[in-house]
PDB file of C-alpha atoms in Angstrom:
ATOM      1  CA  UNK A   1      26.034 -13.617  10.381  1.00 51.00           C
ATOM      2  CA  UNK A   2      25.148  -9.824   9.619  1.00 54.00           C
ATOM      3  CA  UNK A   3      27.027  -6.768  11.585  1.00 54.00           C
ATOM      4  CA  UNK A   4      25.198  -3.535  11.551  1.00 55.00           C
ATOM      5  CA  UNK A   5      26.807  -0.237  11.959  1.00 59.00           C
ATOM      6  CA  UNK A   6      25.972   3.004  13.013  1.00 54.00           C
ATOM      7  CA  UNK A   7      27.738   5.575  14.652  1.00 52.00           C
ATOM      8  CA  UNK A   8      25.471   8.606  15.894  1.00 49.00           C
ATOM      9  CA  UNK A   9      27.226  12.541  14.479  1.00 47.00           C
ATOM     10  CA  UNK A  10      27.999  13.143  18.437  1.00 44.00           C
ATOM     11  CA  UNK A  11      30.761  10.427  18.535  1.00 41.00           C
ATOM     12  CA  UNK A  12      29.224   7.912  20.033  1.00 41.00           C
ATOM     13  CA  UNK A  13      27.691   4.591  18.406  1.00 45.00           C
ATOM     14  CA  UNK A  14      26.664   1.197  18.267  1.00 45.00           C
ATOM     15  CA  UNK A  15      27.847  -2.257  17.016  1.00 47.00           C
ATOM     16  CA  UNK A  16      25.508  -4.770  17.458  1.00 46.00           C
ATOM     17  CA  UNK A  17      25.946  -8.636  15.670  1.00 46.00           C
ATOM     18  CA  UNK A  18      22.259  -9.852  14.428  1.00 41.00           C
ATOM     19  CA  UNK A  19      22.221 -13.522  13.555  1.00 41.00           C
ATOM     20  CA  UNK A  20      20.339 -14.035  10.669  1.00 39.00           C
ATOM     21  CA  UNK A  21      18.692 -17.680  10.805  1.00 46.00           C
ATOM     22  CA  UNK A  22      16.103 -17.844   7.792  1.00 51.00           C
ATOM     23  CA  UNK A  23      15.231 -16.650   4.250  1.00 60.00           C
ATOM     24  CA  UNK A  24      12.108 -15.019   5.635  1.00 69.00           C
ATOM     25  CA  UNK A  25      10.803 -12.429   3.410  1.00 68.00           C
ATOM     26  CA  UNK A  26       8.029  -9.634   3.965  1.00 64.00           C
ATOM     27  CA  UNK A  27       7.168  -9.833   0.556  1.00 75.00           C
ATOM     28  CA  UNK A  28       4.524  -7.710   0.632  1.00 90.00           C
ATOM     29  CA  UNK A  29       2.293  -4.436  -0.145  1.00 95.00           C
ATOM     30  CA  UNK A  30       2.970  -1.476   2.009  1.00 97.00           C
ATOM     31  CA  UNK A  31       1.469   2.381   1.994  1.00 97.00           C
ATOM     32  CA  UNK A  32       1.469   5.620   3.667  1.00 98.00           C
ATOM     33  CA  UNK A  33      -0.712   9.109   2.634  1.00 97.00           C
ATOM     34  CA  UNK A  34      -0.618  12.226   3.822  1.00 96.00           C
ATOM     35  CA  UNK A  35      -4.282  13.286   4.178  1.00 94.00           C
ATOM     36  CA  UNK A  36      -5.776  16.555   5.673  1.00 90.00           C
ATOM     37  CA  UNK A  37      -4.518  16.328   9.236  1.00 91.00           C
ATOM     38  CA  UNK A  38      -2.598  13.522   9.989  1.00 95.00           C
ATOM     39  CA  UNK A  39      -1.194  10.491   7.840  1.00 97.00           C
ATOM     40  CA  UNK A  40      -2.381   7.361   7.396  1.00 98.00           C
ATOM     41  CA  UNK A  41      -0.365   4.041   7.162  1.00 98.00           C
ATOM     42  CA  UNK A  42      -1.481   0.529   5.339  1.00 98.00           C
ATOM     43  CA  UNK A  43      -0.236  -3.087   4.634  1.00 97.00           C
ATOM     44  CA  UNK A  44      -0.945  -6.350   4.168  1.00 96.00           C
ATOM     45  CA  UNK A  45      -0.465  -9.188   6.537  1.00 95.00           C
ATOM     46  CA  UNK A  46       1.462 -12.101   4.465  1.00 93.00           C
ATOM     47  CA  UNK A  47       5.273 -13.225   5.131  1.00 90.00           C
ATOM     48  CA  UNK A  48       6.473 -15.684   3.007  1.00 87.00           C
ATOM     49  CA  UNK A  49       9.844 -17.755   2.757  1.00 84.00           C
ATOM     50  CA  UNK A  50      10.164 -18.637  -0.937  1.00 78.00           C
ATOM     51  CA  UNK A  51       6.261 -19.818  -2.146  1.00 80.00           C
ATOM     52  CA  UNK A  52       5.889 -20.649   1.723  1.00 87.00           C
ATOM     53  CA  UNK A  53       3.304 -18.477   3.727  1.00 88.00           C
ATOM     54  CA  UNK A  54       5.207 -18.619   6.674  1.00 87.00           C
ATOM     55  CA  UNK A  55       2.498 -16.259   8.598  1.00 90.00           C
ATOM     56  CA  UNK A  56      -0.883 -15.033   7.636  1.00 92.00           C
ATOM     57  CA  UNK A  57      -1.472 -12.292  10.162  1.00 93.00           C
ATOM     58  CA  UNK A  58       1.632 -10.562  10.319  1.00 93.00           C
ATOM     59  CA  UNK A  59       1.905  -6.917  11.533  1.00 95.00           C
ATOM     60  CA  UNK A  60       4.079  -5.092   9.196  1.00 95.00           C
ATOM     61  CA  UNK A  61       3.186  -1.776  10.932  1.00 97.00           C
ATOM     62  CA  UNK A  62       5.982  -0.944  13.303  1.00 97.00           C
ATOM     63  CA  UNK A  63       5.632   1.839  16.034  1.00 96.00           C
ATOM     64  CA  UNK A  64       9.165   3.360  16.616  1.00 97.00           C
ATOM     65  CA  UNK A  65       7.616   6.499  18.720  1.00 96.00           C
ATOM     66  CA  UNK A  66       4.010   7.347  20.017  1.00 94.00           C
ATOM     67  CA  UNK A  67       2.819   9.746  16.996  1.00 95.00           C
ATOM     68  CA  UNK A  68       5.845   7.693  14.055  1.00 97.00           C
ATOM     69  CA  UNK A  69       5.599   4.449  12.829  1.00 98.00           C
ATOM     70  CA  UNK A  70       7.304   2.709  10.185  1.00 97.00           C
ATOM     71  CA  UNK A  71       6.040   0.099   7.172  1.00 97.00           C
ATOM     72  CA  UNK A  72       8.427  -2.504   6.583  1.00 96.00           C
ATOM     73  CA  UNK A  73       9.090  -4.860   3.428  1.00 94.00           C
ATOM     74  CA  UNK A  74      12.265  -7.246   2.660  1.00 91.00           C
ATOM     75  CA  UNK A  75      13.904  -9.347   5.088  1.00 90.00           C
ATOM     76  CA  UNK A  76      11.790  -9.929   8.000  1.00 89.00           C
ATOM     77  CA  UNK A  77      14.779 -10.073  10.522  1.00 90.00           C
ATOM     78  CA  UNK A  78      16.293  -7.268   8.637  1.00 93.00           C
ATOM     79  CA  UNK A  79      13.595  -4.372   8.790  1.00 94.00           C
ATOM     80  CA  UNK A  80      13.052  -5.824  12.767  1.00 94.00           C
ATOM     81  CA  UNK A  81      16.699  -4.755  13.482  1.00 95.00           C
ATOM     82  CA  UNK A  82      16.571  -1.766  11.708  1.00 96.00           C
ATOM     83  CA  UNK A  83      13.081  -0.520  13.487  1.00 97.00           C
ATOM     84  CA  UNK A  84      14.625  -1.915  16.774  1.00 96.00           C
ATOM     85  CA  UNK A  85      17.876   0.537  16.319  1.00 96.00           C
ATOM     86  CA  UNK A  86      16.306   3.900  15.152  1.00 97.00           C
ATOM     87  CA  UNK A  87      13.564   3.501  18.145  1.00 97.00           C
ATOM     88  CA  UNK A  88      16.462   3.076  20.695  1.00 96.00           C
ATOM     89  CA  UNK A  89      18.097   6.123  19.248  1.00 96.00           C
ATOM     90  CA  UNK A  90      14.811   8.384  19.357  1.00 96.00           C
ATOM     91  CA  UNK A  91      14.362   7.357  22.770  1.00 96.00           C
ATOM     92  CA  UNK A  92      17.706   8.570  23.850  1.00 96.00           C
ATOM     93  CA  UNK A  93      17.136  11.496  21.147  1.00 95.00           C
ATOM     94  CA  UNK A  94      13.894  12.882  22.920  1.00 95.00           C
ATOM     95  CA  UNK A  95      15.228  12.436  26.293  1.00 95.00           C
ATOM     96  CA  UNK A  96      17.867  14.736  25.230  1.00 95.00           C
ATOM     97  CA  UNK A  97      16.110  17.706  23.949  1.00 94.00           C
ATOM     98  CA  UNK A  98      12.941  17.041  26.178  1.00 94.00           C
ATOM     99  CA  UNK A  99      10.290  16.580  24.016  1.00 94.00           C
ATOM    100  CA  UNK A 100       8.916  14.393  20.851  1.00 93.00           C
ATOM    101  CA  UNK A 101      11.375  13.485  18.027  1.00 95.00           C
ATOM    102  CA  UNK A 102       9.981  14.960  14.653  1.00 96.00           C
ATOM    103  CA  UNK A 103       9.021  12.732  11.543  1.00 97.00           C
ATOM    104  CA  UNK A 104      12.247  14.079   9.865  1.00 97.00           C
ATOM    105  CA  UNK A 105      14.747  13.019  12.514  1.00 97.00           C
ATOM    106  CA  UNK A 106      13.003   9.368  12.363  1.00 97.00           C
ATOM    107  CA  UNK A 107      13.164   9.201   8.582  1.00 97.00           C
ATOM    108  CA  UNK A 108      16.698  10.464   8.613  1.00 97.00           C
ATOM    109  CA  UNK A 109      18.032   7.752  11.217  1.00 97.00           C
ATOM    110  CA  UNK A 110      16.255   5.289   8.800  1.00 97.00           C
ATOM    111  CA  UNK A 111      18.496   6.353   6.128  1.00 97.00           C
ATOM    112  CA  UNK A 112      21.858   6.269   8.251  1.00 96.00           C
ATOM    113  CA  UNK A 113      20.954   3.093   8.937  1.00 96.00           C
ATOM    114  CA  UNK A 114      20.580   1.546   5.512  1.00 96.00           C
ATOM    115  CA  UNK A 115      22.844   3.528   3.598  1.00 96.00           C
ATOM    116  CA  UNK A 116      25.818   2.507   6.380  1.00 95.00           C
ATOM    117  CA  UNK A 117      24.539  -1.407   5.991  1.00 94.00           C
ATOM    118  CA  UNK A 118      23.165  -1.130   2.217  1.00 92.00           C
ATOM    119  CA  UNK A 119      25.725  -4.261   0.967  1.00 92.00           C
ATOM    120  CA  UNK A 120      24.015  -6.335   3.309  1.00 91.00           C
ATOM    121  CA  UNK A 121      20.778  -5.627   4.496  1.00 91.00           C
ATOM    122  CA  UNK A 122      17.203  -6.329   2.352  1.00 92.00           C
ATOM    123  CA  UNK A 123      15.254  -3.299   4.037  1.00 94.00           C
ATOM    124  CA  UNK A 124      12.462  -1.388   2.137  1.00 95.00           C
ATOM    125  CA  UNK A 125      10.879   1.105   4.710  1.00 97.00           C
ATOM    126  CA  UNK A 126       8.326   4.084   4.940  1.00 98.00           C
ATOM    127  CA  UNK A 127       8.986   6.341   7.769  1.00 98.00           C
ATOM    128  CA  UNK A 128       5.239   8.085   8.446  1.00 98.00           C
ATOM    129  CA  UNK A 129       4.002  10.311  11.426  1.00 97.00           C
ATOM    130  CA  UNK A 130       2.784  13.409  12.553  1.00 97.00           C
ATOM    131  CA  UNK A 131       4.993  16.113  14.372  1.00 95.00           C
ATOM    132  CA  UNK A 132       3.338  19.756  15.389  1.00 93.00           C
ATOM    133  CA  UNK A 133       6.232  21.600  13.777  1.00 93.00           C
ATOM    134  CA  UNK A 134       5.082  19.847  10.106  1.00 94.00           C
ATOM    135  CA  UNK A 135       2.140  17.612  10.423  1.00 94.00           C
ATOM    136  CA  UNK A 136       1.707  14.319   9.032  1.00 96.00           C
ATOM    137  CA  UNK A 137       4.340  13.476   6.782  1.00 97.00           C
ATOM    138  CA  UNK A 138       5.680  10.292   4.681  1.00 98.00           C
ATOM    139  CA  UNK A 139       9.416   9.479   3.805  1.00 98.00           C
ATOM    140  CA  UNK A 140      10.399   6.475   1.731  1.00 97.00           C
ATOM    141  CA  UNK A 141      13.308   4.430   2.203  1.00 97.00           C
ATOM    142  CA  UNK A 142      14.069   1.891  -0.433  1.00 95.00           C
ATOM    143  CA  UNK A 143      16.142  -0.734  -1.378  1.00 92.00           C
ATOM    144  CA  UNK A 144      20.281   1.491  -0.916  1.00 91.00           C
ATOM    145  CA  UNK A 145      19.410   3.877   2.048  1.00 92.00           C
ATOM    146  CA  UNK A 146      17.583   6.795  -0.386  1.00 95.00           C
ATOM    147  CA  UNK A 147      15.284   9.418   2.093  1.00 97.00           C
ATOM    148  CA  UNK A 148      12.942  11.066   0.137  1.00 97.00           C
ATOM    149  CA  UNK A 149       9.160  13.119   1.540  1.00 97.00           C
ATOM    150  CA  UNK A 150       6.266  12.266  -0.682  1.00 96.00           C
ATOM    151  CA  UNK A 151       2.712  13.067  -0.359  1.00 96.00           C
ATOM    152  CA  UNK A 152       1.973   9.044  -1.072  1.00 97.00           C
ATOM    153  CA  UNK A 153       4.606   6.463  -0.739  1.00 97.00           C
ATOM    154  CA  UNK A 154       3.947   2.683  -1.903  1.00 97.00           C
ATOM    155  CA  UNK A 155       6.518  -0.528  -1.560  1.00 95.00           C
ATOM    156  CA  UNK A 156       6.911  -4.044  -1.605  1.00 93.00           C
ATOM    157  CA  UNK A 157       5.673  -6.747  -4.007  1.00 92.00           C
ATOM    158  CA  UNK A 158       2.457  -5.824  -4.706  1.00 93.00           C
ATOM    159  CA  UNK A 159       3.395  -2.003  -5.600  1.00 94.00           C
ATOM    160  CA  UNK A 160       4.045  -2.614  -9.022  1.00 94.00           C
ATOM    161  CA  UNK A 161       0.531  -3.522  -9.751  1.00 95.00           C
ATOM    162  CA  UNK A 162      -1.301  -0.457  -8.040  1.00 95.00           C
ATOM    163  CA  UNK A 163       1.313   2.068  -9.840  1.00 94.00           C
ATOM    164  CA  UNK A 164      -1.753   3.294 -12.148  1.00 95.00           C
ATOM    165  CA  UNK A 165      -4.183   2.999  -9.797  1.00 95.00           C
ATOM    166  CA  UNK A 166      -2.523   5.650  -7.803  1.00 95.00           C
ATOM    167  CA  UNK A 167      -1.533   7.926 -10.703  1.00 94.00           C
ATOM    168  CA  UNK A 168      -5.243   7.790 -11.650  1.00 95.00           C
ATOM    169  CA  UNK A 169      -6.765   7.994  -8.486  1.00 94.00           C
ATOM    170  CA  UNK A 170      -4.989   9.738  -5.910  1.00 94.00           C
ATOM    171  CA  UNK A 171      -5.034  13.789  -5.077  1.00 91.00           C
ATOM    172  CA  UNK A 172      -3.384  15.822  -2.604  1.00 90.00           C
ATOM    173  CA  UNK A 173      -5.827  17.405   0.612  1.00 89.00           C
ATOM    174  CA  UNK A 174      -8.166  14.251   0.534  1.00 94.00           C
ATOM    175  CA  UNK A 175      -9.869  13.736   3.953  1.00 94.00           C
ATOM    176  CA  UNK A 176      -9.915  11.302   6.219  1.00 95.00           C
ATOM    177  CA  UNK A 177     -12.509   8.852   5.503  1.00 96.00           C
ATOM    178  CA  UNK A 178     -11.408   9.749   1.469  1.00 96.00           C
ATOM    179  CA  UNK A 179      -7.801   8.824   1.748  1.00 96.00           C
ATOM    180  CA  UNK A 180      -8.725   5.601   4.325  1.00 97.00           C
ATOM    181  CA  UNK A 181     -11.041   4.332   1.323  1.00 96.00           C
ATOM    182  CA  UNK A 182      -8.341   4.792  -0.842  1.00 97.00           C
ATOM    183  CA  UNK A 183      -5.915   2.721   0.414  1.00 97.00           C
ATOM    184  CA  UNK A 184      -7.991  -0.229   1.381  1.00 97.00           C
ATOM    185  CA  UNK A 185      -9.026  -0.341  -2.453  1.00 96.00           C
ATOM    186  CA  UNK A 186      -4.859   0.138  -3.201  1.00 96.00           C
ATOM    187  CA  UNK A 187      -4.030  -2.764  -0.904  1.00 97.00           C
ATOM    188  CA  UNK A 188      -6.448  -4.982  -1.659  1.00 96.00           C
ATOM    189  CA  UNK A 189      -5.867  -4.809  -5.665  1.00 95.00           C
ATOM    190  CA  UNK A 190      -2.675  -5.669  -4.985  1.00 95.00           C
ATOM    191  CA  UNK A 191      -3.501  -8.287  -2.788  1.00 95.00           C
ATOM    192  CA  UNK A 192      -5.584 -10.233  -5.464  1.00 93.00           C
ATOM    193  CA  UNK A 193      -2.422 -10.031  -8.141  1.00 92.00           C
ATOM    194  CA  UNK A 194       0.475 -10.660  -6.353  1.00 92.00           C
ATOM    195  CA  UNK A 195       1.221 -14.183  -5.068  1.00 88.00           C
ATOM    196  CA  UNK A 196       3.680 -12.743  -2.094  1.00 90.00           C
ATOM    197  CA  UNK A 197       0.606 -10.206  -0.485  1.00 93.00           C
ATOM    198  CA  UNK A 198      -2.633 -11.036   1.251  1.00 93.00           C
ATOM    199  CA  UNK A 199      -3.993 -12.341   3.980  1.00 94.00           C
ATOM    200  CA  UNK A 200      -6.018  -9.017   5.696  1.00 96.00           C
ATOM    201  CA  UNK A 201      -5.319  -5.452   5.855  1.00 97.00           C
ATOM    202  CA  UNK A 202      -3.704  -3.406   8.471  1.00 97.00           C
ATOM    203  CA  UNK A 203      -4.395   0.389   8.963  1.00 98.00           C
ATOM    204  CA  UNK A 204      -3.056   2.972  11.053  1.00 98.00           C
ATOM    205  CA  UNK A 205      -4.313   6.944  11.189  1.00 98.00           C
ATOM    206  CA  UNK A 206      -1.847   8.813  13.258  1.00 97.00           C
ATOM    207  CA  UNK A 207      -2.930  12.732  14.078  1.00 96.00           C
ATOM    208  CA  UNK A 208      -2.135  15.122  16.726  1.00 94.00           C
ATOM    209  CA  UNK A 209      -4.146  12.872  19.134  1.00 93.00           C
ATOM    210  CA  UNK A 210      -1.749   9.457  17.919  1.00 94.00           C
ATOM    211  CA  UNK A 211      -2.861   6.283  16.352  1.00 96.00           C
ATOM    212  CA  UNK A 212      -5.788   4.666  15.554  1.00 97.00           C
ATOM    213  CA  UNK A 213      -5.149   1.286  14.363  1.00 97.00           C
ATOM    214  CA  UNK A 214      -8.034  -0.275  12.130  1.00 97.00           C
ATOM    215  CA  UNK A 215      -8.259  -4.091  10.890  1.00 97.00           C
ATOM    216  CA  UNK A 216      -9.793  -5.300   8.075  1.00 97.00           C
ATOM    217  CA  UNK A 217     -10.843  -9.017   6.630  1.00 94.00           C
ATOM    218  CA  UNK A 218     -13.037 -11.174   5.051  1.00 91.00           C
ATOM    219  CA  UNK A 219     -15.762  -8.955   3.412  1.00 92.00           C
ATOM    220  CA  UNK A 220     -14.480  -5.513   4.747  1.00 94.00           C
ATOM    221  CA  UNK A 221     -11.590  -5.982   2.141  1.00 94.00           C
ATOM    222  CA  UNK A 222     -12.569  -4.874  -1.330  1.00 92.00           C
ATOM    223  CA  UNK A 223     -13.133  -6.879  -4.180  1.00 90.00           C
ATOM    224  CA  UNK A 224     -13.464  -5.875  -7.958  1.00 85.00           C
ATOM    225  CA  UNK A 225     -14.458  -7.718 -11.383  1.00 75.00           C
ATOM    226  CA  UNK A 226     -14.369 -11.203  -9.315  1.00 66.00           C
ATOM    227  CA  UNK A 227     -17.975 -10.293  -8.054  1.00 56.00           C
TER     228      UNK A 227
END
């Protein structure tokens, strides 16, 4: 049985007991880019539980507010928790002070959340929205409860093997359509070398306007020297 704990800086907090009844893992390829305008998020749609594919079409793109979502990778039941704790809190949050949360606040209760549980929770996560204060923004929050902003963050699995690819390839101020093509060719390289991602690819462009979610499989999803 897992215990999370979190106690909100006013005082007040929450205890809630999660039973954890499976090895269910989101291993997995997940993205987020800051483009001209808005962000843009990305994963793959394969959960596994050891060589297992527990569930082909799985929707690893999490909303937690209208305009800020979150990619999650790890534990399945784990990163569900965590998303279902920090969008409870924003919702009380932007009652509170009357009007959206920001990106910030969302990537920040992500952290409080895994750094308080980090000896017992398997949570990778990237925090990504779009706030009118700062835009689109992206915040990764590995494995131990680190926040950090980056124009492009990558996790799971499959990130090892699209490390170059982005250090090659990517650019700050792409635009839309640019930084969409992008990472559909990201994902789907790492879908052909890693056992643990595949299945099809799951976008979502959120702008001042909110999100446009986009699907794609079969032959929408790239495919290199195999052709």
């Amino acid at each position: 049985k897992k215990q999370f704990r979190f106690k909100m800086a006013a005082g007040f907090g929450v205890e809630q007991e999660w039973k954890a009844k499976g090895g269910v893992s989101m291993g997995t390829t997940i993205m987020a880019a800051e483009f001209d305008g808005g962000v843009i998020i990305a994963a793959d749609s394969r959960t596994t539980t050891g060589s297992y594919i527990a569930n082909r079409i799985a929707d690893k793109l999490t909303r937690v507010t209208d305009n800020i979502y979150c990619c999650r990778s790890g534990s399945a039941s784990d990163t569900q928790a965590v998303a279902d704790i920090v969008a409870y809190y924003l919702d009380v949050h932007c009652v509170q002070i009357g009007e959206p949360a920001s990106v910030a606040t969302a990537a920040n209760l992500f952290r409080e959340v895994c750094y308080t549980n980090r000896d017992s929770l398997s949570a990778g996560i990237i925090c990504a929205g779009y706030d009118p204060k700062r835009g689109g923004q992206v915040f990764s929050i590995p494995l131990g409860g680190m926040c950090v902003r980056q124009p492009i963050a990558v996790g799971g699995s499959g990130s090892t093997y699209v490390m170059g690819h982005i250090d090659a390839k990517y650019r700050e101020g792409m635009t839309r359509d640019e930084c969409i093509d992008f990472l559909k060719e990201c994902v789907a390289l790492a879908m052909a070398r890693d056992g643990s991602s595949g299945g099809v690819i799951r976008m979502g462009i959120i702008d001042k306007n909110g999100i446009e979610r986009l699907l794609f499989k079969g032959t929408d999803i790239p495919r290199f020297y195999e052709d």
